[in-house]
Coordinates of C-alpha atoms in Angstrom, one line a residue:
M1 CA 0.0 0.0 0.0
A2 CA 1.3 3.5 -0.8
N3 CA 2.0 5.6 2.1
R4 CA 0.7 9.2 2.7
N5 CA 3.8 10.8 1.1
D6 CA 3.3 8.8 -2.1
F7 CA -0.3 10.0 -2.4
D8 CA 0.8 13.6 -1.5
D9 CA 3.3 13.5 -4.4
F10 CA 0.7 12.0 -6.8
F11 CA -1.9 14.6 -6.1
G12 CA 0.5 17.5 -5.9
D13 CA -0.2 18.1 -2.2
D14 CA 3.4 17.7 -0.9
E15 CA 4.4 21.1 0.4
E16 CA 7.9 20.5 -1.0
T17 CA 6.5 20.2 -4.6
P18 CA 7.8 23.2 -6.6
L19 CA 5.2 25.9 -7.1
P20 CA 4.4 26.7 -10.7
D21 CA 4.9 29.9 -12.5
T22 CA 2.2 32.6 -12.4
R23 CA 0.7 32.7 -15.8
A24 CA -3.0 33.4 -16.2
D25 CA -4.0 31.1 -19.1
G26 CA -6.8 28.9 -17.7
R27 CA -4.5 26.2 -16.2
L28 CA -4.7 24.7 -12.7
Y29 CA -2.0 26.0 -10.4
R30 CA -1.1 25.6 -6.7
V31 CA -0.7 29.2 -5.5
P32 CA 0.7 30.4 -2.1
L33 CA -1.9 32.2 -0.1
T34 CA 0.5 35.1 0.3
R35 CA 0.3 35.6 -3.5
I36 CA -3.6 35.8 -3.5
A37 CA -5.9 38.6 -2.6
P38 CA -9.7 38.6 -2.3
N39 CA -11.5 40.9 -4.8
L40 CA -13.0 44.0 -3.3
V41 CA -16.3 43.8 -5.1
N42 CA -17.6 40.6 -3.5
P43 CA -21.0 41.2 -2.1
R44 CA -20.7 38.2 0.2
Q45 CA -20.2 39.3 3.8
D46 CA -21.0 36.2 5.9
F47 CA -18.2 33.6 5.5
G48 CA -19.3 31.5 8.5
T49 CA -18.1 31.2 12.1
E50 CA -14.5 30.6 13.1
D51 CA -15.4 27.0 13.9
Q52 CA -17.0 26.5 10.4
L53 CA -13.9 28.0 8.8
I54 CA -11.7 25.6 10.8
D55 CA -13.8 22.7 9.7
L56 CA -13.6 23.8 6.1
G57 CA -9.9 24.4 6.4
K58 CA -9.3 20.9 7.7
S59 CA -11.3 19.5 4.8
L60 CA -9.2 21.5 2.3
A61 CA -6.1 20.2 4.0
R62 CA -7.3 16.6 3.1
R63 CA -8.4 17.5 -0.4
Q64 CA -9.5 20.6 -2.3
N65 CA -12.1 19.3 -4.7
Q66 CA -13.0 22.7 -6.2
P67 CA -10.2 25.1 -7.3
C68 CA -10.6 28.8 -6.8
P69 CA -11.0 30.9 -10.0
V70 CA -8.5 33.8 -10.1
V71 CA -7.3 36.5 -12.4
S72 CA -3.9 38.1 -12.6
R73 CA -3.4 41.3 -10.6
N74 CA -2.8 43.3 -13.7
A75 CA -6.0 42.1 -15.3
Y76 CA -8.0 43.0 -12.2
L77 CA -6.5 46.4 -11.8
K78 CA -7.4 47.3 -15.4
L79 CA -11.0 47.1 -14.2
W80 CA -10.5 48.6 -10.8
P81 CA -7.2 50.6 -10.7
E82 CA -8.3 52.3 -7.5
H83 CA -7.9 49.0 -5.7
A84 CA -4.1 48.8 -6.2
D85 CA -3.1 49.8 -2.7
R86 CA -5.6 47.6 -1.0
I87 CA -4.8 44.3 -2.8
K88 CA -1.1 45.0 -2.5
D89 CA 1.6 43.2 -4.3
V90 CA 0.1 39.8 -5.1
D91 CA 0.1 37.7 -8.3
Y92 CA -3.6 36.8 -8.4
V93 CA -7.0 38.1 -7.3
L94 CA -9.9 35.8 -6.4
V95 CA -12.9 35.8 -8.6
S96 CA -14.8 33.5 -6.2
G97 CA -13.8 31.2 -3.4
E98 CA -13.1 33.7 -0.6
R99 CA -14.6 31.4 2.0
R100 CA -12.1 28.7 0.9
Y101 CA -9.3 31.3 1.1
R102 CA -10.3 32.4 4.6
A103 CA -10.6 28.8 5.8
A104 CA -7.2 27.9 4.4
T105 CA -5.8 31.0 6.1
T106 CA -7.5 30.1 9.4
V107 CA -5.9 26.7 9.6
G108 CA -2.5 27.8 8.3
L109 CA -2.4 26.1 4.9
S110 CA 0.3 27.4 2.6
A111 CA -1.4 27.3 -0.8
L112 CA -4.7 26.7 -2.7
N113 CA -5.4 25.1 -6.0
C114 CA -6.5 27.9 -8.4
V115 CA -7.6 28.1 -12.0
A116 CA -6.0 31.3 -13.4
N117 CA -8.0 32.7 -16.3
D118 CA -7.9 36.4 -17.3
D119 CA -11.0 35.9 -19.5
F120 CA -13.0 36.5 -16.3
A121 CA -11.6 40.1 -16.4
T122 CA -12.5 40.9 -20.0
D123 CA -14.7 43.7 -18.6
R124 CA -16.4 44.6 -15.3
R125 CA -19.7 43.1 -16.4
T126 CA -18.0 39.7 -17.1
F127 CA -16.1 39.8 -13.8
M128 CA -19.2 40.7 -11.7
E129 CA -21.2 38.0 -13.4
A130 CA -18.5 35.5 -12.6
V131 CA -18.4 36.7 -9.0
V132 CA -22.1 36.6 -8.4
S133 CA -23.5 33.8 -10.6
E134 CA -22.1 30.9 -8.7
N135 CA -23.4 32.1 -5.4
V136 CA -26.8 33.1 -6.7
D137 CA -27.3 29.8 -8.6
R138 CA -26.2 27.7 -5.5
Q139 CA -28.1 30.0 -3.1
N140 CA -24.8 30.7 -1.1
F141 CA -25.7 34.3 -0.4
D142 CA -28.0 35.3 2.4
A143 CA -31.0 37.5 1.3
V144 CA -29.2 40.8 1.9
E145 CA -26.0 39.7 0.2
E146 CA -28.1 38.5 -2.8
A147 CA -29.8 41.9 -2.9
Y148 CA -26.5 43.8 -3.1
A149 CA -25.1 41.2 -5.6
V150 CA -28.1 41.8 -7.9
Q151 CA -27.8 45.5 -7.5
A152 CA -24.2 45.3 -8.5
L153 CA -25.1 43.3 -11.6
V154 CA -27.7 45.9 -12.6
A155 CA -25.1 48.6 -12.4
E156 CA -22.9 46.7 -14.8
F157 CA -25.6 45.3 -17.1
G158 CA -27.5 48.6 -17.3
S159 CA -31.0 47.5 -16.3
N160 CA -33.1 45.2 -14.2
R161 CA -34.4 43.5 -17.4
A162 CA -30.9 42.8 -18.7
V163 CA -30.0 41.0 -15.5
A164 CA -33.3 39.1 -15.4
Q165 CA -32.8 37.9 -19.0
H166 CA -29.2 36.9 -18.3
F167 CA -30.3 34.7 -15.4
E168 CA -33.5 33.6 -17.2
R169 CA -35.7 35.0 -14.5
A170 CA -38.8 37.3 -14.5
D171 CA -38.2 41.0 -14.2
G172 CA -39.8 41.0 -10.8
W173 CA -37.1 38.6 -9.5
V174 CA -34.6 41.4 -9.8
T175 CA -36.9 44.2 -8.4
Q176 CA -37.9 42.2 -5.4
R177 CA -34.3 41.5 -4.4
I178 CA -33.1 45.0 -4.8
L179 CA -35.8 46.3 -2.4
L180 CA -33.8 44.9 0.5
T181 CA -31.0 47.4 -0.2
N182 CA -33.3 50.2 0.9
L183 CA -33.5 48.8 4.5
A184 CA -31.4 50.3 7.3
S185 CA -28.5 48.2 8.5
E186 CA -30.3 47.4 11.8
V187 CA -33.3 46.0 9.8
Q188 CA -31.0 44.1 7.4
T189 CA -29.5 42.4 10.4
L190 CA -33.0 41.2 11.4
V191 CA -33.5 39.9 7.8
R192 CA -30.2 38.0 8.0
Q193 CA -31.2 36.5 11.3
K194 CA -34.6 35.6 9.7
T195 CA -36.4 37.5 12.4
I196 CA -38.2 39.4 9.6
P197 CA -39.7 37.2 6.9
L198 CA -38.6 38.0 3.3
E199 CA -42.1 38.9 2.2
A200 CA -42.4 41.5 5.0
A201 CA -38.9 42.7 4.5
R202 CA -39.5 43.4 0.8
T203 CA -42.7 45.2 1.6
L204 CA -40.8 47.3 4.1
G205 CA -38.0 47.9 1.6
K206 CA -40.5 49.4 -0.9
L207 CA -42.0 51.6 1.8
A208 CA -38.6 52.7 3.0
R209 CA -37.7 53.6 -0.6
D210 CA -41.0 55.4 -1.4
K211 CA -41.3 57.2 1.9
D212 CA -37.6 57.8 2.6
W213 CA -38.0 56.2 6.0
S214 CA -35.3 56.3 8.6
A215 CA -34.1 53.3 10.6
R216 CA -36.5 54.3 13.4
D217 CA -39.4 54.5 11.0
Q218 CA -38.6 51.1 9.6
L219 CA -38.4 49.5 13.0
E220 CA -41.6 51.1 14.2
W221 CA -43.3 49.7 11.1
W222 CA -42.0 46.2 11.9
E223 CA -43.3 46.5 15.5
S224 CA -46.7 47.5 14.2
E225 CA -46.6 44.7 11.6
Q226 CA -45.8 42.1 14.2
E227 CA -48.8 43.3 16.3
R228 CA -51.0 43.1 13.2
R229 CA -49.9 39.6 12.4
A230 CA -50.3 38.5 15.9
A231 CA -53.9 39.9 16.0
A232 CA -54.7 38.2 12.6
S233 CA -53.3 34.9 13.9
A234 CA -55.4 35.1 17.0
A235 CA -58.5 35.9 15.0
R236 CA -57.9 32.9 12.8
I237 CA -57.4 30.6 15.8
A238 CA -60.6 31.9 17.4
A239 CA -62.5 31.4 14.2
R240 CA -61.4 27.8 13.9
Q241 CA -62.3 27.1 17.5
A242 CA -65.7 28.7 17.0
G243 CA -66.2 26.6 13.9
R244 CA -65.5 23.4 15.9
K245 CA -67.9 24.4 18.7
A246 CA -70.8 25.6 16.4
P247 CA -72.2 22.2 15.4
A248 CA -72.6 21.1 19.0
G249 CA -74.4 24.3 19.9
L250 CA -76.8 23.9 16.9
H251 CA -77.5 20.3 17.9
Q252 CA -78.7 21.4 21.4

């Protein structure tokens, strides 16, 4: 039976395996974490708890099944030159896979498998579509992250309809999601925590947009809405109970 080192060499996981050059031609490379930077236009904000990152990092140490798509630093900076100081002197910028990057960093891995392809950075629209589409399709974003992701796509695609057509969705799919960007940060936190149902959050987002409501106004609306829902629920329960009792009363 082959020992662990034999398998490490076969799969290219041995830390002593020479690291490849840094071309950006669609090939699979093993890239040191110190040579990678997350992109600064990723709408994702929740990458999991520290324990979750540790668990993912341990999994990556055993085997990284999904490589991270990256573009060269120069290709990224052609789209966002103002980010030069913040991404610093790296070779690659992540397109997606920041959670894997953070997990690897948390457990002290030295490198990640990456697919380097500057075609992702043909223009800002192409890059943003690549950043967002994987998370939207797999429902990796929470509702607020998805809202800002769709809003970013509208900015690059030019209209709600263009985004909807690209993702083969109804126009309302885009509109409903963007409504959450009108919510105050305190209210968005309640949405992330699923304290406010999405249907109510989108209604509130439209009200906040149309009435230019402050955070206080939004929270007061939600308090009133909870009272209204509680009263409606109590009325439904009372009606059901009355309906069950009615036949016996008629029989008497």
